[in-house]
CSV table of C-alpha atoms and ligand atoms in Angstrom, one decimal:
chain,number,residue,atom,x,y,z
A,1,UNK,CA,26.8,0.5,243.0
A,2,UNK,CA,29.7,3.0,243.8
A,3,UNK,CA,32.9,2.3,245.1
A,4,UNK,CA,33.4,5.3,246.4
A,5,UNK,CA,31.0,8.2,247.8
A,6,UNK,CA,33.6,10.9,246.8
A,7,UNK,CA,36.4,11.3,244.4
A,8,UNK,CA,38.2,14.8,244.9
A,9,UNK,CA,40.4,15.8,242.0
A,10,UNK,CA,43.1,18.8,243.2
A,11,UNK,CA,46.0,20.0,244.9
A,12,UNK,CA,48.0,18.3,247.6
A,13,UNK,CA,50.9,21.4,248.9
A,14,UNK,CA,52.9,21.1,252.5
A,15,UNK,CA,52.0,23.9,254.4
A,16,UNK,CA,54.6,25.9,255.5
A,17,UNK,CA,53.1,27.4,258.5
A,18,UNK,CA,54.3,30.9,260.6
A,19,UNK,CA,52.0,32.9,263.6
A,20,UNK,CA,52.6,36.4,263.3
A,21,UNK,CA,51.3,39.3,265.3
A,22,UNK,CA,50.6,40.8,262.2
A,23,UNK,CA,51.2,40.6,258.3
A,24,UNK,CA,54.2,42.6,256.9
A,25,UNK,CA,53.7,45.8,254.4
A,26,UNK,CA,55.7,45.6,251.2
A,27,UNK,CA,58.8,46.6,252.0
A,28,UNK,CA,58.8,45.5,255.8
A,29,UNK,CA,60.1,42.7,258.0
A,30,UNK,CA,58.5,41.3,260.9
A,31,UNK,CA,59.9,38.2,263.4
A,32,UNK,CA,56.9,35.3,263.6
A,33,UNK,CA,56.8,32.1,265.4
A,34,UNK,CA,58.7,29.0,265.0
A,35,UNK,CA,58.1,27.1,261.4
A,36,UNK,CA,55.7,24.3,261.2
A,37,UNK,CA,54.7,22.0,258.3
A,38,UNK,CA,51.7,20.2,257.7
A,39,UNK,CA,49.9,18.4,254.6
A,40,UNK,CA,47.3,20.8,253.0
A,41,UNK,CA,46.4,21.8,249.7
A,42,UNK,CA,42.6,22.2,248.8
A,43,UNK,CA,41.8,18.7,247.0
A,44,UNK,CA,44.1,16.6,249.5
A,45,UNK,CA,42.0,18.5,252.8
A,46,UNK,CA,38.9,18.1,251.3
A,47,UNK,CA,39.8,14.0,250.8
A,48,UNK,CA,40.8,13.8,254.2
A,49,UNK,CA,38.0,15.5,256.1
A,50,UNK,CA,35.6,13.4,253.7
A,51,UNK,CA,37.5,10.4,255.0
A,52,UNK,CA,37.5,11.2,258.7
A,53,UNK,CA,34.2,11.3,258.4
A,54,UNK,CA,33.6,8.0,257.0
A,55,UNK,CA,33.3,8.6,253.8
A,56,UNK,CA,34.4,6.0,251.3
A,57,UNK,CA,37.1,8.7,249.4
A,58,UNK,CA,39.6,8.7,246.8
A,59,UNK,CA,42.0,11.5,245.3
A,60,UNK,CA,43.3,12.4,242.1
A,61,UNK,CA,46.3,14.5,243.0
A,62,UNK,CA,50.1,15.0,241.7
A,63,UNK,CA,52.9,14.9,244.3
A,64,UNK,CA,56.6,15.4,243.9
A,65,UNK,CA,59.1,12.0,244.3
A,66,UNK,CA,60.4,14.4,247.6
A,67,UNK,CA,59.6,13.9,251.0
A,68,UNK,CA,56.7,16.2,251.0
A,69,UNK,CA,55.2,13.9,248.4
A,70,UNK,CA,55.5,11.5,251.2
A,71,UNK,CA,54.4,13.5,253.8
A,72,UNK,CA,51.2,14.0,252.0
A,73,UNK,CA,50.9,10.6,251.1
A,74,UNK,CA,51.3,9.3,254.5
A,75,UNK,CA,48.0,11.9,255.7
A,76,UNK,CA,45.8,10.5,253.0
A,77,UNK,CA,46.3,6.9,254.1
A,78,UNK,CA,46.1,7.5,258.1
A,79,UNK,CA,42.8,9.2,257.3
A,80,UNK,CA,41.8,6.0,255.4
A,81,UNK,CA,41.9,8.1,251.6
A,82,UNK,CA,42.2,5.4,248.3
A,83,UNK,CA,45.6,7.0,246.9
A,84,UNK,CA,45.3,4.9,244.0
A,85,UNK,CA,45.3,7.5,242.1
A,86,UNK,CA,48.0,10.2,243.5
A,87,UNK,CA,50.5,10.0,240.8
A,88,UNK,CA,54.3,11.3,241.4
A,89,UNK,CA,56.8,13.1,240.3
A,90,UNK,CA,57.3,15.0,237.1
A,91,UNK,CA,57.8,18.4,239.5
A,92,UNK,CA,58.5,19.2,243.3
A,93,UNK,CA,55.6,18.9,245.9
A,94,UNK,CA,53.7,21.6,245.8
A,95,UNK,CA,53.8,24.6,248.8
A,96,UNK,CA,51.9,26.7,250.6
A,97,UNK,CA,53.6,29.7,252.7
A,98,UNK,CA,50.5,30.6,255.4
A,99,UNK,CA,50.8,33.1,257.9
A,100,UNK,CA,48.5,32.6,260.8
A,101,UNK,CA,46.8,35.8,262.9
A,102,UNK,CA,46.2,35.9,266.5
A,103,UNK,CA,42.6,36.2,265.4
A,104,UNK,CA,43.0,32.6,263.4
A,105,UNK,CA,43.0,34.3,260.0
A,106,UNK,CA,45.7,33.5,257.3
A,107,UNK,CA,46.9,34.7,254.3
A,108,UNK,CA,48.2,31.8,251.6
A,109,UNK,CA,50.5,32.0,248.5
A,110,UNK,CA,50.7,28.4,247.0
A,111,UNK,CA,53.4,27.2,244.6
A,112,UNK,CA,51.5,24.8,242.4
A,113,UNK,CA,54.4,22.9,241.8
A,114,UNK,CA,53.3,19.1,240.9
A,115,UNK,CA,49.5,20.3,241.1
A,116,UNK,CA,50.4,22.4,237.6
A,117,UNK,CA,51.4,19.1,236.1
A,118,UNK,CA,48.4,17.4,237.0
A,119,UNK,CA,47.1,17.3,233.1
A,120,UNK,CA,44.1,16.4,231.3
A,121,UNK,CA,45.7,12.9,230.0
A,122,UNK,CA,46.2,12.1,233.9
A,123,UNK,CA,42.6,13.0,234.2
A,124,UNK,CA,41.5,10.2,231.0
A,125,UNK,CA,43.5,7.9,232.4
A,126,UNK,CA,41.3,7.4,235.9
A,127,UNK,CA,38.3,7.5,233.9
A,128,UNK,CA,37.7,4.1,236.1
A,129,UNK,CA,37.8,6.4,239.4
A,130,UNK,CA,35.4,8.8,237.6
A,131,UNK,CA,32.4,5.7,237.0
A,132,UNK,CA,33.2,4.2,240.9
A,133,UNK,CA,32.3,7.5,242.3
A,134,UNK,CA,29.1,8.9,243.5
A,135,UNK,CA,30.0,12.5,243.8
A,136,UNK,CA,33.1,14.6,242.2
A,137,UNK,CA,34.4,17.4,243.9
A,138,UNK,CA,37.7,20.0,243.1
A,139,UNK,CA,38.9,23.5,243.6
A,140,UNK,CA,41.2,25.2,241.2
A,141,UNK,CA,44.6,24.6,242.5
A,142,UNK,CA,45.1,22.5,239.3
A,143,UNK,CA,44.9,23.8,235.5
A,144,UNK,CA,41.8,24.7,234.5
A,145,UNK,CA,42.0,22.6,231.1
A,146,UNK,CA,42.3,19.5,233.6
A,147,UNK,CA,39.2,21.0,235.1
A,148,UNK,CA,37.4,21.3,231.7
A,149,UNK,CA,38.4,17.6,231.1
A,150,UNK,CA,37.2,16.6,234.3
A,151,UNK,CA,33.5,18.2,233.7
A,152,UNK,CA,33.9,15.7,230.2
A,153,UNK,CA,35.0,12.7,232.2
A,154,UNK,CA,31.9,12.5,235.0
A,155,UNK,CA,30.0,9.5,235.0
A,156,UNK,CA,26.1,10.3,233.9
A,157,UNK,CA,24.4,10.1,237.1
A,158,UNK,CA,27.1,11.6,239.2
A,159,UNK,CA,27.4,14.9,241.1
A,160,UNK,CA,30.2,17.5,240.8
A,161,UNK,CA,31.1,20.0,243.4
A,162,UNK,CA,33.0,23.1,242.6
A,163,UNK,CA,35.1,25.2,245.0
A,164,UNK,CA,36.8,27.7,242.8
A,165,UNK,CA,39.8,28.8,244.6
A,166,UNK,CA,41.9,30.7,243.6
A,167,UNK,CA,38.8,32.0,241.8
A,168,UNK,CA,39.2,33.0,238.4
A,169,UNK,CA,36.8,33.4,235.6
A,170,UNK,CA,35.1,30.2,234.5
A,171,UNK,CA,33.7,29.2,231.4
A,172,UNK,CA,29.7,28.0,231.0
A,173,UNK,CA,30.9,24.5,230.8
A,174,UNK,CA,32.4,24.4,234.5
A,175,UNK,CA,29.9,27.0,235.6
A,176,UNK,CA,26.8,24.1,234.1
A,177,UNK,CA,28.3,21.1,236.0
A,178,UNK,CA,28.4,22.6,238.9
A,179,UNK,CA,25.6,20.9,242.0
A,180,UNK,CA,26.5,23.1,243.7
A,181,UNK,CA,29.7,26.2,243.2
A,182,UNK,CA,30.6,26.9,246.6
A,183,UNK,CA,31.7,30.3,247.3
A,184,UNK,CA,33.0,32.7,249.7
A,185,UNK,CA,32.6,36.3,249.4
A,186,UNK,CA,35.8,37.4,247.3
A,187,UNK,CA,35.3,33.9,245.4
A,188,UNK,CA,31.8,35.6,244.5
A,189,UNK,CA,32.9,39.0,243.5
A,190,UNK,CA,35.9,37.5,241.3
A,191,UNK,CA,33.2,34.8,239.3
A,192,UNK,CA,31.0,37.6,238.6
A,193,UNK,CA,33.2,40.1,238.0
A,194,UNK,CA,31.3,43.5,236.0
A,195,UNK,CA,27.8,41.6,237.2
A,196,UNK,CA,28.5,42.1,240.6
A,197,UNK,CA,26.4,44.9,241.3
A,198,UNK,CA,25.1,44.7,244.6
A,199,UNK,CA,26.9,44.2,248.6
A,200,UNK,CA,23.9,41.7,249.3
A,201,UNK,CA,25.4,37.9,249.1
A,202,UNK,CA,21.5,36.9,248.3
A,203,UNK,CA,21.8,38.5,245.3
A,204,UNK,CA,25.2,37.1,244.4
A,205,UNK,CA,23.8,34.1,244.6
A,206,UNK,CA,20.9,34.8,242.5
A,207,UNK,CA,23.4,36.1,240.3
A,208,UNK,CA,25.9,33.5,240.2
A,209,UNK,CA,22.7,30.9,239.6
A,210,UNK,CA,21.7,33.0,236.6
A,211,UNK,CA,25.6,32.4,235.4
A,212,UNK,CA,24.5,28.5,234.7
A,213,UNK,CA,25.0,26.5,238.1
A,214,UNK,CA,22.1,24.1,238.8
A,215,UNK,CA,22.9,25.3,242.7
A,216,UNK,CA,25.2,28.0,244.4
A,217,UNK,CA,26.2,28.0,248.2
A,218,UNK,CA,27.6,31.1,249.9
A,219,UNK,CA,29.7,30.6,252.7
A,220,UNK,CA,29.6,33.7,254.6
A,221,UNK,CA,32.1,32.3,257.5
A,222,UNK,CA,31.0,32.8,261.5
A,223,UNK,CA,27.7,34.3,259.2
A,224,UNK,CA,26.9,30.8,258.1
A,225,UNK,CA,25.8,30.3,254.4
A,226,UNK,CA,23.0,30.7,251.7
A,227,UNK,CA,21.7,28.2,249.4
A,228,UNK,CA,20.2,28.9,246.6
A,229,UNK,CA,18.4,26.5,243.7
A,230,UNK,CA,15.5,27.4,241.4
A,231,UNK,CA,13.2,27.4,244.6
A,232,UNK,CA,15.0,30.5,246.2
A,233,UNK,CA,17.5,31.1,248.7
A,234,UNK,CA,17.9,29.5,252.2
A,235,UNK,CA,19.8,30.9,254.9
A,236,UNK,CA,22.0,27.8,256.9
A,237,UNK,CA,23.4,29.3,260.5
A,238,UNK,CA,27.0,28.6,261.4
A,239,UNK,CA,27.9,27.4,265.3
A,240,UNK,CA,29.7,29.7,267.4
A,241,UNK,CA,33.0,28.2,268.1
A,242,UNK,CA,36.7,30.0,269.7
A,243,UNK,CA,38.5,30.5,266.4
A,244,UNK,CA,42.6,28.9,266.3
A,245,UNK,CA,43.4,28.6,263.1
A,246,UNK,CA,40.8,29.0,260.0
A,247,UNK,CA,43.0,27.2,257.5
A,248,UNK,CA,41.4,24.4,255.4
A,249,UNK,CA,38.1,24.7,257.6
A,250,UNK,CA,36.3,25.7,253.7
A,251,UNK,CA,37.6,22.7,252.5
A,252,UNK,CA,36.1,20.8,255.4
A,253,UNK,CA,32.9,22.3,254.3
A,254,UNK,CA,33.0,21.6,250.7
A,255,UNK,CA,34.0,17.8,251.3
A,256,UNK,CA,31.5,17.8,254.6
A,257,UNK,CA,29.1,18.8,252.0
A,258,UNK,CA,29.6,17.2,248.8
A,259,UNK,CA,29.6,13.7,250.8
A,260,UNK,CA,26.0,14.7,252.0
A,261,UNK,CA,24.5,15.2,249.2
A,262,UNK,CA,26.2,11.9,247.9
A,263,UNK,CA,24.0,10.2,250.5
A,264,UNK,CA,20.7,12.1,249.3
A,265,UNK,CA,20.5,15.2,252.0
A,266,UNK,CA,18.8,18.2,250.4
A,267,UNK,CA,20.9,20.7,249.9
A,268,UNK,CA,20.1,23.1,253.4
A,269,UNK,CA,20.3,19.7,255.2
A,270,UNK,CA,23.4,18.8,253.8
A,271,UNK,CA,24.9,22.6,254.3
A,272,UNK,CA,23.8,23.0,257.6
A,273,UNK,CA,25.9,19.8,258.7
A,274,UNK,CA,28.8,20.8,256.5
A,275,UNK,CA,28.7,24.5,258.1
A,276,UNK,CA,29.1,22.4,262.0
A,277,UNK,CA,32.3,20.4,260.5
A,278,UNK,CA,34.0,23.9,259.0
A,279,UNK,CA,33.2,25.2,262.9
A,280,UNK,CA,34.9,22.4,264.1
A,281,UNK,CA,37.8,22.6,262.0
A,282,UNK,CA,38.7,26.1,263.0
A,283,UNK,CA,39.0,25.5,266.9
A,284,UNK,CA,42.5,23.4,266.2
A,285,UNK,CA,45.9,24.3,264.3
A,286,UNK,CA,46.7,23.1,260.9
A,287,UNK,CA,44.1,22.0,258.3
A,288,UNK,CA,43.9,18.3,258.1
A,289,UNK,CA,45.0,17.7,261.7
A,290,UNK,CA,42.1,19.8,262.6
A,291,UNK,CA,39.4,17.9,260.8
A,292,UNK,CA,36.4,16.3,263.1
A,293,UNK,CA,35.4,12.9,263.6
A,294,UNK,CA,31.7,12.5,263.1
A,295,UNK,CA,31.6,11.9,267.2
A,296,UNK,CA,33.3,15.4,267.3
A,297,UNK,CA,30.9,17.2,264.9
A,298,UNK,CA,27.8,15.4,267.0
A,299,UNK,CA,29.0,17.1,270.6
A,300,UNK,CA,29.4,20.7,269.0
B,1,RIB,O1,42.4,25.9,251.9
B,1,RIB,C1,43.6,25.7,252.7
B,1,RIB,C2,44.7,25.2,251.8
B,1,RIB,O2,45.0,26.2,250.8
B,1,RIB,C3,46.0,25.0,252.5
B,1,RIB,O3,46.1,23.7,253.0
B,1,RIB,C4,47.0,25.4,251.4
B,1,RIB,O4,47.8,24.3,251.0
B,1,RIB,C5,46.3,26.0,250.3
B,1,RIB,O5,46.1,25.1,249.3
């Protein structure tokens, strides 16, 4: 009945990429590794690991007329992702500048660039992408008005899958589409904001379900995740892996997920697969080039 078990709506940046020993204080300079650049952004990862998976995917993404544009375009049709509807031009690419710890941590600051011109009228225009997919899934790298019009654009019966990041308050009509918000810890704290009144991520969860989402997932990194829904909440284990580079490897999960729960997992089922695909995505550099085959997710 669908064309497609996932259509992810976001952000498609280069990532500018530098290793450091560690990160600078304001005010100081410190001497990293060479420069390397690879396609990233939060919607364009999530369309590829969906993808490399086997997931039938699509994207719904702005790109610059520049040769990052075509960088990123070049990623999404290797990993096999519809870019029938990556529009371009209208602004540059957009960038991310990540710096990369010896521990595999990073730090991100992202020039939206295109993303910011991805507009509400773009997303009205691919209403036909919205009714050929099973499942809908962003993050907030685009405006949050072409996030609003996106919750107004889903098919009936679909599913939509929130990542808010950069988090930033959301109103009840994101927060009530959302099956499920995915979270991490600061996501948490910034959605609910004065209501977070407790250190326990069970209870933020509670919490954030009270705020209107019809399910919540925690990722609490090598921790694992929680689940929650209006039978409680379920504690998913991670898989203990060496970590290189964490970049992208929660946009792995989201897609790893939402594609899951496309093909009718229950929601610990489909999280506790989607936690051993973000594990697998932090044991290599880069985001997208780091993303598992379903061969390589089975031998973890
Ligand atoms: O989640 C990782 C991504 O965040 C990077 O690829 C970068 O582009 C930023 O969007």
């Amino acid at each position: 009945m669908y064309d497609y078990d996932l259509l992810v709506v976001g952000s498609a940046n280069a990532d500018l990429v530098i290793g450091v020993e560690r990160r600078p204080d304001a005010g100081e300079t410190v001497l990293g590794s060479d420069l390397s650049v690879h396609p990233g952004g939060k919607g364009a990862n999530q369309a590829v690991a969906a993808a490399r998976l086997g997931a039938r995917t699509a994207l719904l993404a702005r790109v610059g007329d520049d040769a990052y544009g075509r960088l990123l375009l070049d990623s999404q049709r290797a990993a096999g992702v519809d870019t029938v509807g990556v529009l371009v031009g209208g602004a540059p690419t957009g960038i991310a500048l990540i710096t990369v710890d010896p521990s595999g941590d990073n730090s991100i600051v992202v020039s939206p660039g295109a993303n910011g011109r991805l507009r509400p009228e773009d997303v009205r225009a691919a209403g036909s992408l919205f009714h050929a997919s099973r499942v809908v899934s962003t993050q907030l790298e685009i405006p949050l008005e072409t996030v609003v019009e996106l919750v107004r654009c889903l098919a009936p019966d679909s599913r939509f899958v929130l990542n808010p990041s950069p988090p930033r308050p959301l109103p009840g009509e994101i927060l009530a589409a959302c099956d499920p918000l995915i979270v991490n810890e600061h996501e948490a704290k910034v959605i609910l904001g004065d209501s977070c009144v407790s250190d326990d991520p069970a209870d933020w969860a509670r919490l954030l379900l009270a705020k209107g989402p019809r399910s919540v997932v925690v990722t609490l990194g090598a921790e694992g995740a929680l689940v929650a829904a209006t039978d409680g909440v379920e504690r998913v284990p991670s898989v203990k892996v060496d970590a290189v580079d964490t970049t992208g490897a929660g946009d792995a999960f989201t897609a790893a997920l939402a594609w899951r729960l496309g093909l009718g997992e229950p929601l610990p089922v489909a999280a506790a697969y989607a936690a051993r695909v973000g594990a697998a995505a932090v044991t290599r550099a880069g985001a997208q080039e780091s993303y598992p085959t379903p061969e390589e997710v089975a031998a973890l």
